[in-house]
C-alpha positions as MATLAB code, in Angstrom:
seq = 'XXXXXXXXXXXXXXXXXXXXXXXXXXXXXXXXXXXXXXXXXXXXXXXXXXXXXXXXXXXXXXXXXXXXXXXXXXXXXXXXXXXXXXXXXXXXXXXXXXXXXXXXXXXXXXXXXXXXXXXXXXXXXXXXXXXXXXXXXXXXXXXXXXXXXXXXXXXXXXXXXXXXXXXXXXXXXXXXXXXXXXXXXXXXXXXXXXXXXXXXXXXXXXXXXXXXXXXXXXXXXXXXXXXXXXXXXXXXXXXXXXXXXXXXXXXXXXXXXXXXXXXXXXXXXXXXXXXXXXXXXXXXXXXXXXXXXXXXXXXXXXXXXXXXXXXXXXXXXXXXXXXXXXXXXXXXXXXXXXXXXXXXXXXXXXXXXXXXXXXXXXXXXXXXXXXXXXXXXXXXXXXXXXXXXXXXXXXXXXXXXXXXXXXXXXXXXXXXXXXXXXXXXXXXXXXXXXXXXXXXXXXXXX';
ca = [
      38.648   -9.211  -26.694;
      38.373  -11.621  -23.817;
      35.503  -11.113  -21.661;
      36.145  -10.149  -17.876;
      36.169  -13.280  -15.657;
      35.167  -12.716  -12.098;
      34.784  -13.652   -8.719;
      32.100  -12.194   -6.893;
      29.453  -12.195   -4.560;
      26.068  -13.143   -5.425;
      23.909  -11.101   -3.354;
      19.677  -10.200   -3.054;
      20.201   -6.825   -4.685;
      19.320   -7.542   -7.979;
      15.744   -8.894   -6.978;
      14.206  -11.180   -9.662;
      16.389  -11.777  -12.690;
      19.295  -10.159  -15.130;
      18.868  -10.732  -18.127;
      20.999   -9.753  -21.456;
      19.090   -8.357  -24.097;
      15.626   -7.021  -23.821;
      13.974   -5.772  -21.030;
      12.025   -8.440  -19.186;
      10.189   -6.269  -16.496;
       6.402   -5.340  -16.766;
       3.354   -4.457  -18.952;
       3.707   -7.580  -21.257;
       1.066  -10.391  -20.523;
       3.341  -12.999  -22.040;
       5.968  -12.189  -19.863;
       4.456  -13.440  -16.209;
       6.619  -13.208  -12.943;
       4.109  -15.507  -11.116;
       7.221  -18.161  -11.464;
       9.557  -15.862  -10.338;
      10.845  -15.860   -6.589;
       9.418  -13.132   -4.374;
      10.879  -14.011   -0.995;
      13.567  -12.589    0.773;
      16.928  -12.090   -1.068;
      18.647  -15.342   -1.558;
      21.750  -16.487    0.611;
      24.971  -14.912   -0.623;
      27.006  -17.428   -1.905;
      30.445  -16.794   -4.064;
      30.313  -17.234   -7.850;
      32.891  -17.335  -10.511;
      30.936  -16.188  -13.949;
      31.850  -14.251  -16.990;
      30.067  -10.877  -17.419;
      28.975  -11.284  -21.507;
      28.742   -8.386  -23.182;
      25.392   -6.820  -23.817;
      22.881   -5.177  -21.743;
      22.389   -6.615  -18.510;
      18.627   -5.372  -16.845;
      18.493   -4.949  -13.346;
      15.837   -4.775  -11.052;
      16.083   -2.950   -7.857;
      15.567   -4.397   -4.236;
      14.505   -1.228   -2.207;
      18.237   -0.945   -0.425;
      21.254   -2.093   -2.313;
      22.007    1.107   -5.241;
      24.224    0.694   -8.177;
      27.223    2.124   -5.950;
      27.205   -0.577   -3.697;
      30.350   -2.535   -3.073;
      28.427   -5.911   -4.458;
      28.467   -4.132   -8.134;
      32.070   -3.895   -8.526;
      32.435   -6.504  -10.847;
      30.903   -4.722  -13.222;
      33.732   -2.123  -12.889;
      37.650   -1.939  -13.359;
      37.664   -0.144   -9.855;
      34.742    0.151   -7.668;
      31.058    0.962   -8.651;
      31.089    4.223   -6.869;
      34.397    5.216   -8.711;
      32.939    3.786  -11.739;
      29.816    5.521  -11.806;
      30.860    8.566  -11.280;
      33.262    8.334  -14.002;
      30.533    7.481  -16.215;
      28.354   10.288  -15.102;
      31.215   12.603  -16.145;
      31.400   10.995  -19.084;
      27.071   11.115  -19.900;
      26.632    7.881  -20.424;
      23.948    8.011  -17.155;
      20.733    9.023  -18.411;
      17.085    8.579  -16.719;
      14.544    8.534  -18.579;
      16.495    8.832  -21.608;
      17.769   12.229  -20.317;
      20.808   13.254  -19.541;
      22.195   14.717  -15.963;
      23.619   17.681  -15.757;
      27.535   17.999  -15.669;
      29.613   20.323  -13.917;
      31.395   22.631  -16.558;
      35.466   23.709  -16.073;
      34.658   26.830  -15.416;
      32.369   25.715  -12.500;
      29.032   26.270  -14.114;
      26.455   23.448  -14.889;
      24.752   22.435  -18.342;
      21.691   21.971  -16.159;
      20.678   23.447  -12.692;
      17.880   21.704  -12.447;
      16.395   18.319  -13.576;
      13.073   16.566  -13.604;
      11.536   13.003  -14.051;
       7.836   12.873  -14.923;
       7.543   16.006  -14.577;
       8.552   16.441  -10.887;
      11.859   18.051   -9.921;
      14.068   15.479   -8.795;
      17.543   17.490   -9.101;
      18.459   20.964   -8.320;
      21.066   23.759   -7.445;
      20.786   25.778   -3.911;
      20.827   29.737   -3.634;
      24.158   28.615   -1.520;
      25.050   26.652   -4.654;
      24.715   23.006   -2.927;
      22.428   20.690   -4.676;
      19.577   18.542   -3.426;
      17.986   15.704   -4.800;
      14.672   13.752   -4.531;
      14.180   10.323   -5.918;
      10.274    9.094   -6.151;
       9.879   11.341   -2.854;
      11.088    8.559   -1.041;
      14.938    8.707   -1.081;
      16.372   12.524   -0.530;
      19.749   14.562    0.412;
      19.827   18.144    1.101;
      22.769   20.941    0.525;
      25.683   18.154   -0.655;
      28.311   19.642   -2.807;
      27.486   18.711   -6.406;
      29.905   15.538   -7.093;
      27.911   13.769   -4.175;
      24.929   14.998   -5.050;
      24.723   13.453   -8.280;
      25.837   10.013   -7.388;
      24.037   10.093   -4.830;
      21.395   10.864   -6.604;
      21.504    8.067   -9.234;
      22.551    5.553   -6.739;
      18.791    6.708   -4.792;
      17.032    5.892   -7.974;
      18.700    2.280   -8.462;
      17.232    2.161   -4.859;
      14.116    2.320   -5.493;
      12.617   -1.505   -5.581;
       9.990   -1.876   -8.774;
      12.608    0.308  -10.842;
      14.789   -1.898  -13.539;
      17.911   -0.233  -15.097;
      20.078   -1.255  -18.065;
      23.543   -1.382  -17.729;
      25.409   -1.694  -21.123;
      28.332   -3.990  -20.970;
      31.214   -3.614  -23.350;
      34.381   -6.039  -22.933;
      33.007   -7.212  -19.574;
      32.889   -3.311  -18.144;
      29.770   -1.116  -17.889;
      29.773    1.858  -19.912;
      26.784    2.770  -19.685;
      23.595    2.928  -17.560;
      20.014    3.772  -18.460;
      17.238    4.045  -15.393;
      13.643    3.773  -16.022;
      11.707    5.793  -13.574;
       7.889    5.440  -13.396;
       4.540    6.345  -11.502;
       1.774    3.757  -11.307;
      -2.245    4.806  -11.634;
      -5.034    3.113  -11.598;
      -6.867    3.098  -14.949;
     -10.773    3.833  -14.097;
     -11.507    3.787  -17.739;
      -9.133    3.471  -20.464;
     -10.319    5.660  -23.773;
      -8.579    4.353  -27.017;
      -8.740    6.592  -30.019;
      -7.261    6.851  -33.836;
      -4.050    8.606  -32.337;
      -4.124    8.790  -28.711;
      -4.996    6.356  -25.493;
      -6.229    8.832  -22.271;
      -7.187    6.780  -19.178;
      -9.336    7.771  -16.474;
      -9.109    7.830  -12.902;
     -11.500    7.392   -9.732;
     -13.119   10.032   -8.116;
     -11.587    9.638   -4.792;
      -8.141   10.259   -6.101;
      -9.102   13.227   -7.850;
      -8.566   16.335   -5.833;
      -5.506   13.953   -3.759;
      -3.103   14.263   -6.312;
       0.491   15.119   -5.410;
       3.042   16.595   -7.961;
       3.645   15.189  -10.588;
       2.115   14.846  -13.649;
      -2.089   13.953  -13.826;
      -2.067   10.500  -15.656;
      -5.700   11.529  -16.799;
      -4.921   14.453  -18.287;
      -1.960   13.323  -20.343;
      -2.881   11.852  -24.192;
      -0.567    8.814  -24.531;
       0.161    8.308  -28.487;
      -0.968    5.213  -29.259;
       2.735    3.877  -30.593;
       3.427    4.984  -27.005;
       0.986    1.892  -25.548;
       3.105   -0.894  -25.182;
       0.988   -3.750  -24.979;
      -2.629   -3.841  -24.086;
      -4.176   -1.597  -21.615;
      -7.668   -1.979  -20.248;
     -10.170   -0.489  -17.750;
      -9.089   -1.954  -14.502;
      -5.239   -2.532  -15.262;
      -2.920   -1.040  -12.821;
      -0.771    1.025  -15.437;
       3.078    2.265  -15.176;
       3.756    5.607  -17.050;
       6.913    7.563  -17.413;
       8.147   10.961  -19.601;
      11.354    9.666  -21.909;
      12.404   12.270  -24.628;
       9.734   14.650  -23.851;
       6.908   11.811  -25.075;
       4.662    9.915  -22.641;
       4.379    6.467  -22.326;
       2.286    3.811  -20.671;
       2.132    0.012  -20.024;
      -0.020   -2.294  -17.944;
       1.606   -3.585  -14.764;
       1.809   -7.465  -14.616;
      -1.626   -9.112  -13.155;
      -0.382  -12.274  -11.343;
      -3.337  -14.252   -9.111;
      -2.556  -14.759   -5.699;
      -3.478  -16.141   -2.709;
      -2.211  -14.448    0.457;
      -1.950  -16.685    3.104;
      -1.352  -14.918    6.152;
      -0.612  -11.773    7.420;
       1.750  -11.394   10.153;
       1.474   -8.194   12.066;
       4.417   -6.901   14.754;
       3.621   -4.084   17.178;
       6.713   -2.135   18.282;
       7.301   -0.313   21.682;
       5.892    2.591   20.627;
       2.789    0.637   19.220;
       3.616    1.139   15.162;
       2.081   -1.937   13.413;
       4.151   -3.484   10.786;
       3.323   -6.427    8.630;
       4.944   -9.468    6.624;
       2.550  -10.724    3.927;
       3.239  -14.410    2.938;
       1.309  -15.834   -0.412;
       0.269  -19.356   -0.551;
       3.085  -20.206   -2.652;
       5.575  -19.553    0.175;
       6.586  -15.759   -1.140;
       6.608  -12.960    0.823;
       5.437   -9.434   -0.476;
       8.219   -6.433   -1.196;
       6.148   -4.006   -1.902;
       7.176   -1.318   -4.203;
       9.014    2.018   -4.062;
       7.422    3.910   -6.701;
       5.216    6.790   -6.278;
       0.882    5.375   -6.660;
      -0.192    8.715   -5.418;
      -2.623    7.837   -8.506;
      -3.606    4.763   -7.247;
      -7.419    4.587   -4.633;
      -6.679    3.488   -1.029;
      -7.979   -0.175   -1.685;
      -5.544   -1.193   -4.763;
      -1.889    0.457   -3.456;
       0.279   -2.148   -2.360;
      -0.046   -2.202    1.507;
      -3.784   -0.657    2.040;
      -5.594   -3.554    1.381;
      -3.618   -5.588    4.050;
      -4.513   -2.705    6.825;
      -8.355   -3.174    5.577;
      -7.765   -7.306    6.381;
      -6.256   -6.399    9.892;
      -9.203   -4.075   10.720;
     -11.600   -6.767    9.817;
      -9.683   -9.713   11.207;
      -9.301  -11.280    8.027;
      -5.849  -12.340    8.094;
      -5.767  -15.454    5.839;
      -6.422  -16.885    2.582;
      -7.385  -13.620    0.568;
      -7.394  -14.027   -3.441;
      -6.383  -11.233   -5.062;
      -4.745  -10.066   -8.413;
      -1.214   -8.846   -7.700;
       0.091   -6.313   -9.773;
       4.096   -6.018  -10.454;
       6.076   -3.631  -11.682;
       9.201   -5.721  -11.631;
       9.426   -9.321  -10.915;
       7.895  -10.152   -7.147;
       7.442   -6.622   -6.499;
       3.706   -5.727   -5.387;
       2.980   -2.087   -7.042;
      -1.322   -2.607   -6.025;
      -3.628   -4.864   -5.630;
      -7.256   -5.807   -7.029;
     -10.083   -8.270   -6.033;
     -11.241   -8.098  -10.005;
     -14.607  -10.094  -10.702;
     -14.439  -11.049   -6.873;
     -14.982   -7.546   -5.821;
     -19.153   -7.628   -4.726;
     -18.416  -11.166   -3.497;
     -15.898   -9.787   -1.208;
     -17.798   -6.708   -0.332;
     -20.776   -8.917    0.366;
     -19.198  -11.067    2.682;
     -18.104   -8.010    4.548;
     -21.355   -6.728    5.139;
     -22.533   -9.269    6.245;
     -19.457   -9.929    8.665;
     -20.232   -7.114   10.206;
     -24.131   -7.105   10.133;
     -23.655  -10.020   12.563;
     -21.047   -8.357   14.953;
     -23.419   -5.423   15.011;
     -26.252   -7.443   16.075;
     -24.510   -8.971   19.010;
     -22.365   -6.537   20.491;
     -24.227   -4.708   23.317;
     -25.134   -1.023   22.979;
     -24.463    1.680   25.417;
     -27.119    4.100   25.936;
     -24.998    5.960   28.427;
     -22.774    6.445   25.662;
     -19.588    5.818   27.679;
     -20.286    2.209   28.540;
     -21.148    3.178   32.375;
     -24.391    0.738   31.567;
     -22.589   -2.323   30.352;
     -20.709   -4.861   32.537;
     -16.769   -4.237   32.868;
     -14.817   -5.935   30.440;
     -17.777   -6.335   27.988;
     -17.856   -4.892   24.470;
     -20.360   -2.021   23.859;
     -20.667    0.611   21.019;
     -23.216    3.648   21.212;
     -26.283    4.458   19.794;
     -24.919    7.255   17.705;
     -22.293    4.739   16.563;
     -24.892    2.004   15.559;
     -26.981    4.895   13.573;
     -23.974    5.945   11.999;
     -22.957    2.365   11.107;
     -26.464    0.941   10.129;
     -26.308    3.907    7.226;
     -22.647    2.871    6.529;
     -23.770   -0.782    5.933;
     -27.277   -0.227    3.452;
     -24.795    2.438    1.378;
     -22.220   -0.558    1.090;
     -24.993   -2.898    0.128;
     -26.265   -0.150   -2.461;
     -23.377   -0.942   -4.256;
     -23.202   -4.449   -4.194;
     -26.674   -3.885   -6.063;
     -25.940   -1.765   -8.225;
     -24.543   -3.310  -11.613;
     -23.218   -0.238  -12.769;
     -20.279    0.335  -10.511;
     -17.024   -0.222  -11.788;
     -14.848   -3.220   -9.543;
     -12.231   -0.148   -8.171;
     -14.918    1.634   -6.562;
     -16.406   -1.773   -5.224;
     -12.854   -2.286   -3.722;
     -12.891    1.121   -2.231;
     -16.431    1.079   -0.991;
     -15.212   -2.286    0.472;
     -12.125   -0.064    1.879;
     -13.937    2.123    3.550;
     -16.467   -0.091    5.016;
     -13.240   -2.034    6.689;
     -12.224    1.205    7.803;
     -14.916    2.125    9.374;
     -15.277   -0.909   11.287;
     -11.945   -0.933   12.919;
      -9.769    1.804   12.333;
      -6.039    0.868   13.563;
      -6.844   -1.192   16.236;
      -8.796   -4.210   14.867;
     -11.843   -3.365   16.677;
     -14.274   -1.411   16.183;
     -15.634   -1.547   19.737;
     -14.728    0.030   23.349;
     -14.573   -2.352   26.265;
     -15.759   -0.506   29.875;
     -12.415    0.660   31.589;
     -10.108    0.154   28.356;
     -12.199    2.921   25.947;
     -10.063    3.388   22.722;
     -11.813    5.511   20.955;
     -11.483    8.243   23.190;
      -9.386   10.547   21.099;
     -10.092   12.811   18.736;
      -8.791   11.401   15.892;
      -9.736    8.220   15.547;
     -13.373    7.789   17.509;
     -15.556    5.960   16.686;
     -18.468    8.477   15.307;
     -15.331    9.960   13.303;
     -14.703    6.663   11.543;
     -18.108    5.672   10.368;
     -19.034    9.503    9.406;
     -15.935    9.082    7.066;
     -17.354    6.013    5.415;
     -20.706    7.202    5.236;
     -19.802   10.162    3.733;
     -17.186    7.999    1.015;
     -19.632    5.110    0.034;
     -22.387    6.970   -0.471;
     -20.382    8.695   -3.277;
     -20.013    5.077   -5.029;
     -23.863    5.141   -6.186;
];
């Protein structure tokens, strides 16, 4: 049969590439996306292009779902008709599940559903359903036949998730979502039948629901590719097995860091590589991930230190251009070092308030207490501890490196007060507060 020939609008929802065949997203090392284009979505521009039969691999862009007007084409009416006609039909799965489906006699095969583990979809006492897609996209008490589209169009929202969309005689028929967590492996243990990975102490004790990457035994035909201490991994639950796969390590420059302060003084960042593209980060859940590798921490640890510019680092994608973590990798104590001994020098000539409220230091000049500098002093040896120590694993040098950064400026920049403009007044963010946090935290790296 002839293959459908359309018109349509090319658009910046599919983010990175579609491809027929195979998947092309992450975990393989062959398979870089440092070529691929990160930016913003392209221009839309019309196109006249035959849809070939196969299966056409999506990649999601954080706001355009597989309901969205600019997927007709792939329909005989519109994608929202279409995919709901092919959720009544089953031929949506995520995760290689199934969704429920309403019954004729208004019953469900399902009243409940979960991905990895976590509940995602379920049925009200009142009998209205809610939904909740990587605990980022949710709806609340919708009648079931929104519910579930809504539902799957939230997870083809989620940027960092690919799909498969089966084409047969230029028409989907059928849709397949991959849905995944990201952790970062500590240590990875590789045995005769089954891979385990381990995490970092700091995350343990923080996790959310969902299920504990380091307590799940991944069968080793269940490893796609090569996994190693270090790697930021992606693991999902398809057909009641577990599987894993290393995210894609691209090296990176990041060039600058533009940060935008709104009226009601919320910071918000663009981060530009050298190579001219601009970060999406992704929508996936890292609760598994330590502060200093998920996608936008390590930018708020530049911004505290006032290192906005030319940062190497290892990017980590989960689909092409989009950030999932970061790592410094072998640079880790060089970066940590240079830290210290940033901040060693601001120490040393920033004026010290033995008043303890800067009533002793001339207006406008910076000042930190004595309590502060004690704190601080203890902050910066336990930091330096673990520079020296050859033992400790690159993660927790990133984290120890985290904290440090944290300590010194919290969310303004800065760590110190100026007489007449005192920030850290309140109690949440003083100053004490701050470097009793990261005295406490890097002295648990030794």
């Amino acid at each position: 049969m002839k293959n459908k020939m359309v018109k349509r609008l090319l658009t910046g929802a599919l983010v990175g590439a579609i491809s027929l065949g195979n998947l092309t997203a992450c975990g393989n090392p062959s398979e870089t996306t440092s070529e691929m284009q990160e930016a913003e979505a392209p221009a839309t521009e019309e196109s006249e292009e035959a849809i070939e039969d196969g299966v056409m691999t999506l990649y999601a862009d954080g706001k355009t779902g597989i309901t969205d007007s600019s997927y007709d084409y792939l329909f005989e009416g519109t994608a929202a008709d279409g995919v709901k006609e092919l959720i009544d039909e089953g031929k949506v799965t995520i995760n290689g599940e199934n969704l429920p489906t309403k019954n004729e006699d208004g019953t469900y095969s399902a009243e409940e559903m979960y991905t990895n583990d976590r509940k995602t979809f379920w049925i009200n006492e009142d009998g209205t359903w809610s939904y909740n897609a990587h605990i980022l996209f949710s709806g609340e008490n919708e009648e079931f036949d929104q519910a579930i589209v809504d539902f799957v169009n939230a997870n083809t929202m989620l940027s960092g998730i690919n799909y498969e969309v089966t084409i047969e005689n230029g028409i989907a028929t059928a849709i397949d979502i991959t849905v995944f967590d990201a952790a970062m492996a500590h240590k990875v243990n590789k045995g005769d039948e089954f891979t385990t990975i381990e995490l970092q102490d700091s995350v343990k004790g923080e996790l959310t629901e969902g299920a504990d990457p380091s307590k799940i035994e991944f069968k080793n035909d269940n490893v796609e590719g090569e996994v190693n201490d270090q790697d930021i991994v992606l693991f999902w639950k398809e057909a009641d097995e577990w599987h894993i796969k290393s995210a894609d390590a691209v090296e990176k420059t990041i060039a600058k860091v533009d940060i935008t302060t709104d009226a009601e003084g919320h910071d918000s960042f663009t981060v530009t590589f050298a190579d001219g593209s601009v970060m999406l980060d992704t929508r996936i859940t890292t609760p598994f991930l330590g502060n200093a590798n998920k996608p936008s921490q390590p930018v708020f640890g530049m911004m505290w230190l006032g290192d906005l510019e030319n940062i190497d680092v290892i990017q980590w994608t989960c689909a092409p251009g989009v950030t999932v973590g970061y790592s410094l990798g072998d640079n880790a104590k060089a970066k940590l070092q240079e830290v210290i001994d940033k901040v060693t020098d601001d120490m040393e000539s920033i004026a010290v308030s033995e008043a303890g409220d800067g009533s002793d230091v001339a207006e406008g000049e910076m000042y930190v207490t004595e309590d502060y500098v004690t704190i601080f002093t203890k902050a910066i040896a336990d930091a330096q501890a673990v520079v020296d120590d050859e033992s400790i694993e690159n993660d927790d040098v990133e984290l120890a490196l985290w904290y440090l950064a944290q300590a010194y400026g919290g969310h303004t920049g800065d760590m110190f007060s100026k007489r007449n403009n005192v920030y850290f007044g309140d109690d949440e963010y003083n100053g004490t507060g701050f470097m009793t946090f990261a005295k406490e935290h890097i002295g648990t790296m030794k």
